[in-house]
Coordinates of C-alpha atoms in Angstrom, one line a residue:
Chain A
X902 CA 13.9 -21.6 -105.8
X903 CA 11.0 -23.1 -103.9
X904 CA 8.4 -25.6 -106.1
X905 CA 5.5 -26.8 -104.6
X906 CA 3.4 -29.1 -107.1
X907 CA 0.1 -30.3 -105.9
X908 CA 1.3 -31.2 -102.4
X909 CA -0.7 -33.2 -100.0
X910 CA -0.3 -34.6 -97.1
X911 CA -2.7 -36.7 -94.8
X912 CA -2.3 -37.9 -91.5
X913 CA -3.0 -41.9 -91.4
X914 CA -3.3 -42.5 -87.5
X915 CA -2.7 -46.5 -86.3
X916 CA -6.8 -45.3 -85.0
X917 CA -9.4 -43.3 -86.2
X918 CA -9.9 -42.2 -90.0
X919 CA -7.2 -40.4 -92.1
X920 CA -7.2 -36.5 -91.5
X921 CA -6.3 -34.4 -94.6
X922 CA -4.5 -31.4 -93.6
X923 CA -2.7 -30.1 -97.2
X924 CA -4.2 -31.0 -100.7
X925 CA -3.1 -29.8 -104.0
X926 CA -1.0 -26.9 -103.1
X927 CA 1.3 -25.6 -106.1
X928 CA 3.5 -22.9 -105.5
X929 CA 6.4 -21.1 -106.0
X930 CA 8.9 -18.7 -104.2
X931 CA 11.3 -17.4 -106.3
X932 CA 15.0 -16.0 -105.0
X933 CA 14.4 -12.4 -103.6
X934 CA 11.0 -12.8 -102.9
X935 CA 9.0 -12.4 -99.4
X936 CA 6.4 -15.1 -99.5
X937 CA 3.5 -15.1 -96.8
X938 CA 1.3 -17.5 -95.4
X939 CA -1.6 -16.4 -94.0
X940 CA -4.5 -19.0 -92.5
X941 CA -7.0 -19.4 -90.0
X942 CA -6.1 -21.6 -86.9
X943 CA -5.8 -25.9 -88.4
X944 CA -5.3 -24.6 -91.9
X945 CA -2.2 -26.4 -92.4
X946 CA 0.9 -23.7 -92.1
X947 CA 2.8 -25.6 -89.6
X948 CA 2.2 -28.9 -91.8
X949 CA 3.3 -27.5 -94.8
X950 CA 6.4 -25.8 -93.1
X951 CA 7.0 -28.9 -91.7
X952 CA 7.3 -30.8 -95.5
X953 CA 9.2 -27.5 -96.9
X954 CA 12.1 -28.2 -93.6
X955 CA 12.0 -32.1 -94.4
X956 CA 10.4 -32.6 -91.1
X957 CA 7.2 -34.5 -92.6
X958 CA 7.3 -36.2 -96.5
X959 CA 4.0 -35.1 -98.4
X960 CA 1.8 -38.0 -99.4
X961 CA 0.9 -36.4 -102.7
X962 CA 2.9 -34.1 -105.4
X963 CA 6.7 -33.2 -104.3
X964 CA 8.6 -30.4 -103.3
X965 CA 11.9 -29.4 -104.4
X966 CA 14.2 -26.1 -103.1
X967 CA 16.8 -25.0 -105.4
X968 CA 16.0 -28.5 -107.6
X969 CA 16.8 -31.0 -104.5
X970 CA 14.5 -32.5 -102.1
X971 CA 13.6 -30.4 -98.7
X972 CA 15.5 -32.7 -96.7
X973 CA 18.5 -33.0 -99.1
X974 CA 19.0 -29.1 -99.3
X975 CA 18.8 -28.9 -95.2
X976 CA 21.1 -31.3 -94.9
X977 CA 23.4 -29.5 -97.4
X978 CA 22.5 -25.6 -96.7
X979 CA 20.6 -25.4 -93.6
X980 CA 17.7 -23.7 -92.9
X981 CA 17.1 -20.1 -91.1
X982 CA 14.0 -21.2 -89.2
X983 CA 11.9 -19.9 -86.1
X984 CA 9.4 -22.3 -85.4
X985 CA 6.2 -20.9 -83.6
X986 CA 6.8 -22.3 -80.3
X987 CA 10.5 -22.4 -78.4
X988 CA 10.8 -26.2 -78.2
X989 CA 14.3 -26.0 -76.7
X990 CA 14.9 -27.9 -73.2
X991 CA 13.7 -25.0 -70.8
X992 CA 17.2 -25.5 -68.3
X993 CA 19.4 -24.4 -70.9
X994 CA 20.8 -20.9 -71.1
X995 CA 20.5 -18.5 -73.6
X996 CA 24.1 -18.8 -74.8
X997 CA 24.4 -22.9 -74.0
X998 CA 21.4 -22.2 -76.7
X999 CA 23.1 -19.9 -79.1
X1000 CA 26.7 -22.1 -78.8
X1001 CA 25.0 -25.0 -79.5
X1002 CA 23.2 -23.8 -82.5
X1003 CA 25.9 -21.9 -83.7
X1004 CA 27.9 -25.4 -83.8
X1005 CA 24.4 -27.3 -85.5
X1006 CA 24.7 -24.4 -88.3
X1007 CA 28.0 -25.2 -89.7
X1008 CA 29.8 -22.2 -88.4
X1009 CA 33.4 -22.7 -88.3
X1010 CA 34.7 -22.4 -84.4
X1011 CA 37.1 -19.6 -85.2
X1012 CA 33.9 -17.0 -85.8
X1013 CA 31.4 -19.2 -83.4
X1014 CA 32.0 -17.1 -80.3
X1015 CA 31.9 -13.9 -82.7
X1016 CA 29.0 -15.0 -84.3
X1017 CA 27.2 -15.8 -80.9
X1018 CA 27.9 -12.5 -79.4
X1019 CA 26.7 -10.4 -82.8
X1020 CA 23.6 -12.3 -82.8
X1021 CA 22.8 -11.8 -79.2
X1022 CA 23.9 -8.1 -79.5
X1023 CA 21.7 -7.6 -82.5
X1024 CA 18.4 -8.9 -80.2
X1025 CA 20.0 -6.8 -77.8
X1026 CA 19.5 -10.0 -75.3
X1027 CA 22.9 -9.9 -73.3
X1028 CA 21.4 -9.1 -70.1
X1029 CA 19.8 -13.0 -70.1
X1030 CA 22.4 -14.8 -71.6
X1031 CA 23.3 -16.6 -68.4
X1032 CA 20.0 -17.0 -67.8
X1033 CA 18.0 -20.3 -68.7
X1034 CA 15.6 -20.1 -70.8
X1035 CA 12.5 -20.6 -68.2
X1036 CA 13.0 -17.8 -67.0
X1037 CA 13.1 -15.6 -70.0
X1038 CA 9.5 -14.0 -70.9
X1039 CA 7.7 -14.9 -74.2
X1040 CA 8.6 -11.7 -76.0
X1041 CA 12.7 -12.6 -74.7
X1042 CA 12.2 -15.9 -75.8
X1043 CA 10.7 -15.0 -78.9
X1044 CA 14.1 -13.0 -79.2
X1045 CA 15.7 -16.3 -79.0
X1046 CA 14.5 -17.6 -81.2
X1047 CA 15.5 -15.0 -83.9
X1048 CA 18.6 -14.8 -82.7
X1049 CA 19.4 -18.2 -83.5
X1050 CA 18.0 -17.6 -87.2
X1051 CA 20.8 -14.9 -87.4
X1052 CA 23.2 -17.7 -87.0
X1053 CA 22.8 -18.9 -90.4
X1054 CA 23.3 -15.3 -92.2
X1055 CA 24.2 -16.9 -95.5
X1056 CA 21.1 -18.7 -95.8
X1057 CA 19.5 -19.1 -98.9
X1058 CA 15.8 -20.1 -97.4
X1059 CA 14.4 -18.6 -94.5
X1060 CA 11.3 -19.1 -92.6
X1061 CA 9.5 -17.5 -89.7
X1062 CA 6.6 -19.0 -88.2
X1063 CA 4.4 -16.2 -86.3
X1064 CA 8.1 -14.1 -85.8
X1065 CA 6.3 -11.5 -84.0
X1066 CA 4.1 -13.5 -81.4
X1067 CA 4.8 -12.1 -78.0
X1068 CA 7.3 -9.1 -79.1
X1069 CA 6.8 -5.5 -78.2
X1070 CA 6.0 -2.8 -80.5
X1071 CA 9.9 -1.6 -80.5
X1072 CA 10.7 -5.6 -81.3
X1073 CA 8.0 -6.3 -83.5
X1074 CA 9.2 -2.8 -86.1
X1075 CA 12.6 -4.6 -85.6
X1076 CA 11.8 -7.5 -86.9
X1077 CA 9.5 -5.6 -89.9
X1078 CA 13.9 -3.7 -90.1
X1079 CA 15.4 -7.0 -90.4
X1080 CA 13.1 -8.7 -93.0
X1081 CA 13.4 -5.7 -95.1
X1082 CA 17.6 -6.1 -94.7
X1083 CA 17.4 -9.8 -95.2
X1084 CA 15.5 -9.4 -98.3
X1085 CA 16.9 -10.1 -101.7
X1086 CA 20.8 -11.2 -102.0
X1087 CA 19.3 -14.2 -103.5
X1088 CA 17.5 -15.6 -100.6
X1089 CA 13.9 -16.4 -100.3
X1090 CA 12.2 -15.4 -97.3
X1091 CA 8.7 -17.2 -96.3
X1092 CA 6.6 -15.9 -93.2
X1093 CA 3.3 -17.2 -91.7
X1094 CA 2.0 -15.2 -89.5
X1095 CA -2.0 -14.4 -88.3
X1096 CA -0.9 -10.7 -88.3
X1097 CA -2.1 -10.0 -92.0
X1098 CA -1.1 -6.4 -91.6
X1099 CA 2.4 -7.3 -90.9
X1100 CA 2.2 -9.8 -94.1
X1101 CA 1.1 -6.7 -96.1
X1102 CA 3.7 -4.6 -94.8
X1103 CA 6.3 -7.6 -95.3
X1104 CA 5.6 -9.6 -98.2
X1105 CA 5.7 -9.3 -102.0
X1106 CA 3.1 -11.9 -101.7
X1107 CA 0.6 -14.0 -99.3
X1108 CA -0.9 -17.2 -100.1
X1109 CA -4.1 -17.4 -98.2
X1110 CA -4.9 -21.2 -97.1
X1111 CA -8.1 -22.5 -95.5
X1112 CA -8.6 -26.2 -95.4
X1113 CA -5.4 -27.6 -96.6
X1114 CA -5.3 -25.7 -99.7
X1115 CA -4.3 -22.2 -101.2
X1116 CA -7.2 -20.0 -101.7
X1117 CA -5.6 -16.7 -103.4
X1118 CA -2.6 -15.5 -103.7
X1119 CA -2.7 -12.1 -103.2
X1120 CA 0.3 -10.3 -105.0
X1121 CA 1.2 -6.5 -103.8
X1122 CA 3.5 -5.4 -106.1
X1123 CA 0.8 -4.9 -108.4
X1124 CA -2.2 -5.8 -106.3
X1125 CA -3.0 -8.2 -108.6
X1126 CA -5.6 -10.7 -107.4
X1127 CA -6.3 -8.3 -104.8
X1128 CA -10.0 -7.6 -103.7
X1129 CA -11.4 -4.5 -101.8
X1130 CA -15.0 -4.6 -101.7
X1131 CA -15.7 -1.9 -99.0
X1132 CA -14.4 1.6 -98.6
X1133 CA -14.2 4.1 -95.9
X1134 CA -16.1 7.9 -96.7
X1135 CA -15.6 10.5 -94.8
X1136 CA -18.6 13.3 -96.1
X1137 CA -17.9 17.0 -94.8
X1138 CA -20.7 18.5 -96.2
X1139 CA -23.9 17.2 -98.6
X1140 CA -24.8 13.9 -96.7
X1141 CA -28.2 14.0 -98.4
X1142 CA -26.9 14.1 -101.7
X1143 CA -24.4 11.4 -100.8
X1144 CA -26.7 9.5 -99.8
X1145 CA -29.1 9.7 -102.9
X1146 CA -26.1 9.0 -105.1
X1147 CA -25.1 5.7 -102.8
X1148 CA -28.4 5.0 -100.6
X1149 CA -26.9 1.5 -99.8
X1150 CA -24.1 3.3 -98.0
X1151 CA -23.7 2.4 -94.3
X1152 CA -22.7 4.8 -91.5
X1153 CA -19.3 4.2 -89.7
X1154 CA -18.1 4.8 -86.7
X1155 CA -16.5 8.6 -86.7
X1156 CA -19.0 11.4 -87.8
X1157 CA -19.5 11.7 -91.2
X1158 CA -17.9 8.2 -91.6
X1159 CA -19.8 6.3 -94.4
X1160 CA -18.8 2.8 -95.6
X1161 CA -19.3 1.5 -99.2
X1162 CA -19.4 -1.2 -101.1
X1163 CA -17.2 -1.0 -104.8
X1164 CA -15.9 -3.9 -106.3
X1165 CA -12.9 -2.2 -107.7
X1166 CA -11.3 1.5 -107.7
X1167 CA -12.7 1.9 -111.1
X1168 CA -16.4 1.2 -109.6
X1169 CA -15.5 3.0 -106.9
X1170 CA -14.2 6.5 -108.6
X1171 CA -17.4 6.5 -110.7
X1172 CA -19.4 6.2 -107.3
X1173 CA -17.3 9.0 -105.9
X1174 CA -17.3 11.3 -109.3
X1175 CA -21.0 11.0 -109.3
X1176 CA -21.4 12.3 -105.6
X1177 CA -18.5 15.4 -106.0
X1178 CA -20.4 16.0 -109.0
X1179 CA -23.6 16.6 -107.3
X1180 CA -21.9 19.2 -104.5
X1181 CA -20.7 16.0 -101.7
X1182 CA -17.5 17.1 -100.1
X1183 CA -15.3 14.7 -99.2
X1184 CA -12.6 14.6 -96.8
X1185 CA -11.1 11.3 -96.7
X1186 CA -11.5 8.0 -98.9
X1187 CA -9.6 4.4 -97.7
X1188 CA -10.5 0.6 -97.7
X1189 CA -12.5 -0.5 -94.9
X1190 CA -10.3 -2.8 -94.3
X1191 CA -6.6 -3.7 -96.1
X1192 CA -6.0 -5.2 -99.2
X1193 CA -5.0 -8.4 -97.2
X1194 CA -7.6 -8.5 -94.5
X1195 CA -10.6 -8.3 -97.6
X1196 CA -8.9 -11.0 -99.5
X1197 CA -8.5 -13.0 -96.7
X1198 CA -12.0 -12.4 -95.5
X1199 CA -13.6 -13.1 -99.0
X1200 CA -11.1 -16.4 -98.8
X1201 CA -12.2 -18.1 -96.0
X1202 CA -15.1 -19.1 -95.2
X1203 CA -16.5 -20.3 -91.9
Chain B
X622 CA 27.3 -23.8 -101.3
X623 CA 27.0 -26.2 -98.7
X624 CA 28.0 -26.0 -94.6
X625 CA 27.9 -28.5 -92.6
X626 CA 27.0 -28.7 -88.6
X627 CA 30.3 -30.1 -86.8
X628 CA 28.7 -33.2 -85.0
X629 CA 32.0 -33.6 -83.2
X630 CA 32.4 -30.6 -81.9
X631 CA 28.7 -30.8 -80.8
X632 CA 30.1 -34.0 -78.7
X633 CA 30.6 -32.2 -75.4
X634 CA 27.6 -30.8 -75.5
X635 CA 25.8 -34.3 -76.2
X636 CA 28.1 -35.5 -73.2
X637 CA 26.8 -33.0 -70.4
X638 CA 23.1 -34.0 -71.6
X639 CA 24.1 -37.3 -70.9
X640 CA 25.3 -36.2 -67.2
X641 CA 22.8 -33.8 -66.2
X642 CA 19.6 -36.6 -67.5
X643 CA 20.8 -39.5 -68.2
X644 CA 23.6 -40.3 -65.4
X645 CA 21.7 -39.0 -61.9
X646 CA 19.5 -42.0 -61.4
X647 CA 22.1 -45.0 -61.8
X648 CA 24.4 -43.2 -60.2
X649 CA 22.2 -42.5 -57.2
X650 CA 20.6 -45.9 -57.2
X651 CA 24.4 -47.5 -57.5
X652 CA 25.9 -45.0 -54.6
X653 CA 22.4 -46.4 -52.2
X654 CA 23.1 -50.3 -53.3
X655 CA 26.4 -50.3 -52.9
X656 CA 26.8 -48.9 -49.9
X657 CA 24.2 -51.2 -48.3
X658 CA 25.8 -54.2 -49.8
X659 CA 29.5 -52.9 -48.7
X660 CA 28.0 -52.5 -45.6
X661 CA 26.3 -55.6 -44.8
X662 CA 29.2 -57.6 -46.4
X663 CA 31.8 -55.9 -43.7
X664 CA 29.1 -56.4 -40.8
X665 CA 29.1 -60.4 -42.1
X666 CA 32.5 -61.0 -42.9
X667 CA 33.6 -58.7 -39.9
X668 CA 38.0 -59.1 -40.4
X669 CA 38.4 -61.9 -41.7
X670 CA 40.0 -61.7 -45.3
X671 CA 38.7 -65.2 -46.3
X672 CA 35.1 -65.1 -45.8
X673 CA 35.3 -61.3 -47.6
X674 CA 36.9 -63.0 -50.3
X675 CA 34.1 -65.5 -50.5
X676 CA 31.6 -63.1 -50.1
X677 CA 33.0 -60.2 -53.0
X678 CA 31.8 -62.0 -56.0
X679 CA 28.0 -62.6 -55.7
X680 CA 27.8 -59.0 -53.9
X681 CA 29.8 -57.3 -56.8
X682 CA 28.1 -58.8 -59.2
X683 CA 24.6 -57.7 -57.7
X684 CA 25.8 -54.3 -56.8
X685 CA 26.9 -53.9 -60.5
X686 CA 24.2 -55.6 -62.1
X687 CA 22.1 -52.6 -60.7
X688 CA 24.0 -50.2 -61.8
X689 CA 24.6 -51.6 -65.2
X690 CA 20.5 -52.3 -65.7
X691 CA 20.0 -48.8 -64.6
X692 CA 22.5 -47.0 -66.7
X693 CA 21.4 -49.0 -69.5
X694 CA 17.6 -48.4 -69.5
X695 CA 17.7 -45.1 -68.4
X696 CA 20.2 -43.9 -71.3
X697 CA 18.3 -46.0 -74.0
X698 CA 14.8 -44.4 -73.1
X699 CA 13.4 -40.7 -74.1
X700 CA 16.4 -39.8 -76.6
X701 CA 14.9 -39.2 -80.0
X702 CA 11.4 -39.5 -78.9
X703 CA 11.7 -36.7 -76.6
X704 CA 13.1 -34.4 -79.0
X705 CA 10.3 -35.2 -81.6
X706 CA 7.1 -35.0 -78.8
X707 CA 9.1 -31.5 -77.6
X708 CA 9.2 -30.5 -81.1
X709 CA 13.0 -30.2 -80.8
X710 CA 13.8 -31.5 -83.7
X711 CA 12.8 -28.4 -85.6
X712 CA 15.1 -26.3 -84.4
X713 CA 18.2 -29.2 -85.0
X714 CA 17.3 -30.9 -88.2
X715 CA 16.4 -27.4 -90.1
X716 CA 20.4 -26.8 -89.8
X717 CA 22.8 -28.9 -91.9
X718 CA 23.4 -31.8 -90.3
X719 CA 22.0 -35.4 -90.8
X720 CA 19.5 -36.8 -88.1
X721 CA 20.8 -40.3 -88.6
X722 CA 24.3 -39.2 -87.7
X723 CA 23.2 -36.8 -84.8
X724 CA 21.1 -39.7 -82.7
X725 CA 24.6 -42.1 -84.0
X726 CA 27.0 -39.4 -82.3
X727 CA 24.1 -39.1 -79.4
X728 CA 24.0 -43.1 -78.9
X729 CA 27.8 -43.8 -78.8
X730 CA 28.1 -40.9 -75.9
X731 CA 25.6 -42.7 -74.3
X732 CA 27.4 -45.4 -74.6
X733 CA 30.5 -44.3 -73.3
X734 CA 29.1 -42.9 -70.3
X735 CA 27.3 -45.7 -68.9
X736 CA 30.8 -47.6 -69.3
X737 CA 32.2 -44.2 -67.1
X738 CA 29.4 -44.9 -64.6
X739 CA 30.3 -49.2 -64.6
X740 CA 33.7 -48.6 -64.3
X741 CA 33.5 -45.8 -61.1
X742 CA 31.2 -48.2 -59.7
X743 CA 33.7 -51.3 -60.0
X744 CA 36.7 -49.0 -58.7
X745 CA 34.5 -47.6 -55.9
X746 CA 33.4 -51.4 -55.1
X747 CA 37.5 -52.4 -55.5
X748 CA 38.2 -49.5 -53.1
X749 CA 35.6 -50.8 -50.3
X750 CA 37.4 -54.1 -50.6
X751 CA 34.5 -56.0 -52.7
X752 CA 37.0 -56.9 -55.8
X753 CA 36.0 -57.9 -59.2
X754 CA 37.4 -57.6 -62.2
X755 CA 37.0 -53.9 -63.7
X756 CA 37.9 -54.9 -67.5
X757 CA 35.0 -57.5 -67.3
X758 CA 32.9 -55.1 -65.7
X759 CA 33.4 -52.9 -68.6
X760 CA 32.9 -55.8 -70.7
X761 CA 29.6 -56.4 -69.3
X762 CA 28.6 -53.0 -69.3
X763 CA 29.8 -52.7 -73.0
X764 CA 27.7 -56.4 -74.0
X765 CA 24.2 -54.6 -71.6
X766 CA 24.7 -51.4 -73.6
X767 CA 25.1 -53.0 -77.6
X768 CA 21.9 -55.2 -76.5
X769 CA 19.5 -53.1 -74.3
X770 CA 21.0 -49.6 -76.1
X771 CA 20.2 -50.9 -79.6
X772 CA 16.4 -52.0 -79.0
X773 CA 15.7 -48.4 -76.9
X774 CA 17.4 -47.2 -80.4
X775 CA 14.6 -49.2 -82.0
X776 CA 11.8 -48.5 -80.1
X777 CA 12.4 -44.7 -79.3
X778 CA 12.1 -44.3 -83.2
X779 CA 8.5 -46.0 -83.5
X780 CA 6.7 -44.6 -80.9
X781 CA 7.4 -41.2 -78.7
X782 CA 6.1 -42.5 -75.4
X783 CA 8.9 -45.3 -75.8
X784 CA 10.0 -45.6 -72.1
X785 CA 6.4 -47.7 -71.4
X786 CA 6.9 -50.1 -74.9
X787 CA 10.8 -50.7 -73.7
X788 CA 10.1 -51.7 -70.2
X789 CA 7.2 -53.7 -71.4
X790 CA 9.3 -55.3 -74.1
X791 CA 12.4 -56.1 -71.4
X792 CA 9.7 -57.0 -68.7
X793 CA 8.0 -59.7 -71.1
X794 CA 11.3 -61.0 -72.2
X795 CA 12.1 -62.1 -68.7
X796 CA 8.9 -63.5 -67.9
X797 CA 8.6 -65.4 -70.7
X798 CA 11.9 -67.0 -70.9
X799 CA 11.6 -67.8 -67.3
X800 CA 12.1 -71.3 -66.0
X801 CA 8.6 -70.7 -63.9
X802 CA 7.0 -69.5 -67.5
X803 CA 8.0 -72.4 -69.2
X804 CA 6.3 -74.7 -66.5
X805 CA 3.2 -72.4 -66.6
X806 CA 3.0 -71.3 -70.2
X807 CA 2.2 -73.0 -73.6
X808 CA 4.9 -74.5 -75.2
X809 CA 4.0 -72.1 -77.9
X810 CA 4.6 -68.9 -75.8
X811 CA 7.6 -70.0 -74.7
X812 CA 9.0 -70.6 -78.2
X813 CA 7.7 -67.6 -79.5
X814 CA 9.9 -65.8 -76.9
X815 CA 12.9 -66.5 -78.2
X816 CA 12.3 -64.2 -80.6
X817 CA 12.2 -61.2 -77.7
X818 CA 15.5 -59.8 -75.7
X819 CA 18.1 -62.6 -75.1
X820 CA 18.4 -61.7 -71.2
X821 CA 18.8 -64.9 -70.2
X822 CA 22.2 -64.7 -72.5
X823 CA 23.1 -61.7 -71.5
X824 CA 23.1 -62.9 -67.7
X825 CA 25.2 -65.6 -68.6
X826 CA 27.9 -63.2 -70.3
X827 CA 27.5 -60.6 -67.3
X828 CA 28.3 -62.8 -64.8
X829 CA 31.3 -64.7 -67.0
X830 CA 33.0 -61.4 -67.4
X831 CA 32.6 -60.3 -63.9
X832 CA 34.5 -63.2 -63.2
X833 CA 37.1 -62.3 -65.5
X834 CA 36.0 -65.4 -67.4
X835 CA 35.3 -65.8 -71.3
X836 CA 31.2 -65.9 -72.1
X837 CA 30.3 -68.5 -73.9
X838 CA 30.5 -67.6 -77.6
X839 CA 26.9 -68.2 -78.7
X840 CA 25.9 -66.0 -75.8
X841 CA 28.1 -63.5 -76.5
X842 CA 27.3 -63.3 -80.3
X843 CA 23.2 -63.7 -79.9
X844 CA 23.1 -61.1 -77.2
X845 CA 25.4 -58.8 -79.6
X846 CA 24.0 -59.9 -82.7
X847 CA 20.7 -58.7 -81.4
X848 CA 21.0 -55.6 -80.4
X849 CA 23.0 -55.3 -83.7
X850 CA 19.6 -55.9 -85.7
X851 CA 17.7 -53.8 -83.6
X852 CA 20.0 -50.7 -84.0
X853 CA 20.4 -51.0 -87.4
X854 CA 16.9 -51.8 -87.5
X855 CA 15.9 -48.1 -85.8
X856 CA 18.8 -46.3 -88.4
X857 CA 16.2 -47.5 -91.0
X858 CA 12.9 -46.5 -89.2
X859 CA 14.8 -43.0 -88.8
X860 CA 15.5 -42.7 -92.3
X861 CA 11.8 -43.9 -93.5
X862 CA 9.3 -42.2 -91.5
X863 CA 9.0 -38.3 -90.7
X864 CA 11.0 -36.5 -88.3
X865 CA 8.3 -34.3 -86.7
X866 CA 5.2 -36.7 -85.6

C-alpha cells in the first residue's frame, strides 16, 4: 500500500552547505500492517513523515501510497495523522478545533456534529471543549490531537507521530486499545515513537533509522532479524558451578541476578543445559533488555 | 474511495479568522483617523455647509486611504507563511483538500472583508457628514486589494517571515518611483523601478474613484494586471515547492 524506493531528501538552504537528512530508504507497509519507526533524536522521522503526507517532495527515489503520489492520495483520501507537536492556533477551542477538522476531513455536515461529539466522547475530553486550547495540559492536548485522527475513521493510512507523549498511564493503554481496534480492515497504520517498548507492543514491525537511513527492520511476528545478545539469570542455588560453566557472566542487580551474553536462544539453551546439567538451579531466564531495545541498541551507533 | 474537505462550508470559519486577526488594526487605526479628521473638519468648517463641502473630499480621501492601506497590508501579510512556520499546515493539508484551493478560498474572504471594513468606513464617514462616493470607495478598495493582496500572495509563499520582505518591497516602490528619487537617483534606478508595485497608479485610480470618477484605463489595467501576475505567480510557487519548510 505504502512504497518507499530509495528515498532521499536533502535540505539545500539559500546559506550554508546542503544537510542530508533521508538517503536510500526502501520500504514497504502493506494493508493491515502496524509499521514503526523508531530513531534517535535528528534521525529523520519527522522528514520522512513529512514526504509520506506530501508535505516535503524527496530529492531522490519516489514514494507512492496505494500506486499514487503522497500528495495525490491526501488530496483524494485524507490522512489520519497526529503530528508530534499541536501546531493549531492556541485561542481556539477544543470543539472550534474538532468542527473545523471535521469540515477539512470530508465529513458530510449531516454526521459532523455526531461525529464531533463521538470523537470527543471517545478521549473522554468534554469537560474542555469550550475551552481554548492554551489552556488544556500536554497530556489533554495530546488528547486532541487523537481525537481529531478519529475524525477520519475510514482512513486507509494512518500515522502517529510520538501518540503517547505527555498521556497518562490510563491514556497511554488507551491508545495501545485503539491501535489494536484500528488495526487491519485494510488500513495501514505507521507509528514513530521513542517509546520502543510501546513499538514492540504495537507493531508487526519497526524500522530502526539512524542517520537518514533504515538500519534493521525488526519483524515480530517471527522475530526475524531480531537480535538479543544479553540475557537475564536468576541462579537459586549452585552459583559456583554457574559460574565455571559461564565465567564471563556479569552480576545484576537483584540477588542471584546474573547477565549473559548469547547470540541467539539456540547459544543460549546450550549455555543453560550445560549449567542445569552440572546441578545450577535456575529460577528465572529473560532478555536483558527487549527484542526492540537490543536491535535498536546494536543499530545505532553514537 | 475518495472524500473530499468542503472548502465552502469551511468559509465562515476562514471569515472569523479574518475578524478576530486580520480586521482589529484597520479598524482601530480607521475609528482613531477618522474621528480626528471628522473632528478637525467640523471645528474648521464650523456650520457652514459650503466650506464642509469643500473640505469632504481631500479628508475622505485621507481618512480612507488609511484604512484601505491598512486593511490591505495587514490581510495580505502572515496567511500561508504563518501556517507553514506554525507547522499548521500538517494538521490541514494531511485531510483531503487541496492547499492551492484552501489559501484561494482564504484570499477571496480576505478580500471581501477588507471591502466590509472600506465600505463601514465610507458610511461611517457619509454619516459624520464627510461624503464621498461609497461605490468608488469600494472600487478603490477592490483595485488596493487585487494589487497589494496578490504580491503578499506572492511573497507569503517564498519566504515565512514575509511581513518584513512586503513592507520592504511596498516601501522601495514608493521611494523609488518618487519624484524626489528621480531627481536624486540614477536614471538607471529609477527605470528599474518600474518593474516594482505600480503605487503611483494605483494612487491615481484611488483617488479617481473616490471621486466617483473613471481611472484612467492604463492605470487601472497596470495596477490590476500586476497584482494579476503576482497572484498567479504565488499559485505556482505553492504548487512547486514543499508545504512544510
Amino acid at each position: 500500500m505504502i512504497a518507499l524506493r530509495g528515498v532521499g531528501k536533502t535540505y539545500a538552504p539559500l546559506l550554508g552547505a546542503p544537510v542530508r537528512a533521508v538517503t536510500d530508504v526502501s520500504l514497504e507497509i502493506v494493508a493491515g500492517e502496524v509499521m514503526g519507526i523508531a530513531g534517535p533524536n535528528g534521525a529523520g522521522k519527522s522528514t520522512l513523515i513529512a514526504m509520506l503526507l506530501g508535505l516535503l517532495a524527496p530529492t531522490d527515489g519516489a514514494i507512492t501510497i496505494d500506486g499514487s503520489s503522497p500528495r495525490a492520495f491526501v488530496e483524494r483520501e485524507g490522512v489520519a495523522y497526529l503530528p508530534e507537536l499541536m501546531t493549531f492556533p492556541l485561542g481556539w477551542t477544543v470543539q472550534q478545533t474538532l468542527e473545523r477538522l471535521a469540515i477539512l476531513a470530508g465529513i458530510p455536515a449531516a454526521q459532523r456534529a455526531r461525529a464531533v461529539t463521538a470523537a470527543i466522547a471517545e478521549l473522554e475530553i468534554g469537560e474542555h471543549a469550550a475551552k481554548k486550547l492554551k489552556e488544556l495540559s500536554k497530556g489533554n492536548l495530546q488528547r486532541v490531537g487523537l481525537a481529531q485522527t478519529l475524525l477520519s475513521p475510514d482512513a486507509r493510512v494512518m500515522i502517529f507521530d510520538e501518540p503517547t507523549h505527555g498521556l497518562d498511564p490510563v491514556w497511554t493503554q488507551r491508545f495501545r486499545d485503539l491501535v489494536v481496534r484500528l488495526r487491519g480492515s485494510g488500513r495501514a497504520i505507521l507509528i514513530a515513537s521513542h517509546d520502543l517498548d510501546e513499538l514492540e507492543r504495537l507493531c508487526d514491525r519497526v524500522a530502526i533509522i539512524d542517520r537518514g537511513r533504515i538500519q534493521r527492520v525488526v519483524t515480530f511476528a517471527t522475530h526475524e532479524g531480531a537480535v538479543v545478545e544479553r540475557w537475564r539469570i536468576r541462579v537459586v542455588e549452585g552459583v559456583e558451578a554457574f559460574r565455571a560453566r559461564c565465567p564471563e557472566a556479569e552480576p545484576g542487580t537483584g540477588g542471584g541476578e546474573w547477565i549473559i551474553a548469547a547470540p541467539d536462544a539456540r547459544a543460549l539453551s546450550q549455555l543453560l543445559a550445560g549449567a542445569l546439567a552440572a546441578g545450577v538451579i535456575i529460577s528465572e531466564v529473560a532478555p536483558a533488555q527487549s527484542v526492540l531495545a537490543s536491535a535498536f541498541h546494536a543499530s545505532v551507533r553514537r | 474511495m475518495s472524500v473530499r474537505g468542503s472548502l465552502r462550508s469551511y468559509l465562515p470559519w476562514l471569515a472569523r479568522d479574518w475578524a478576530l486577526e486580520k480586521a482589529p488594526l484597520p479598524t482601530l487605526v480607521g475609528l482613531a483617523f477618522g474621528y480626528l479628521t471628522v473632528a478637525s473638519v467640523m471645528s474648521f468648517a464650523g456650520n457652514d455647509p459650503a466650506r464642509l463641502a469643500s473640505m469632504a473630499p481631500r479628508f475622505f480621501s485621507q481618512v480612507m486611504d488609511a484604512v484601505i492601506w491598512f486593511a490591505a497590508v495587514a490581510s495580505a501579510t502572515g496567511v500561508a507563511a504563518t501556517d507553514r512556520e506554525r507547522g499548521t499546515v500538517r494538521f490541514l493539508f494531511s485531510k483531503p483538500i487541496d492547499p492551492a484551493s484552501y489559501y484561494l478560498a482564504q484570499w477571496c474572504v480576505a478580500g471581501a472583508g477588507t471591502l466590509l471594513l472600506a465600505g463601514l468606513g465610507a458610511a461611517l464617514l457619509r454619516a459624520a457628514g464627510i461624503h464621498g462616493s461609497l461605490l468608488g470607495t469600494l472600487g478603490a478598495m477592490a483595485s488596493a486589494w487585487l494589487l497589494l493582496g496578490g504580491v503578499g500572495f506572492l511573497v507569503n509563499q517564498l519566504i515565512n517571515r514575509d511581513g518584513v520582505l512586503y513592507v520592504a518591497l511596498i516601501v522601495i516602490s514608493f521611494v523609488s518611483r518618487s519624484e524626489a528619487a528621480s531627481a536624486v537617483l540614477p536614471r538607471w534606478v529609477t527605470k528599474g523601478g518600474v518593474a516594482l508595485l505600480p503605487l503611483n497608479e494605483l494612487d491615481r485610480v484611488r483617488q479617481a474613484l473616490y471621486q466617483s470618477d473613471a481611472p484612467l484605463t492604463h492605470d487601472l489595467v497596470h495596477v490590476l494586471a500586476y497584482g494579476a501576475v503576482a497572484f498567479v505567480a504565488g499559485l505556482l510557487v505553492l504548487q512547486r515547492r514543499a508545504l512544510a519548510r
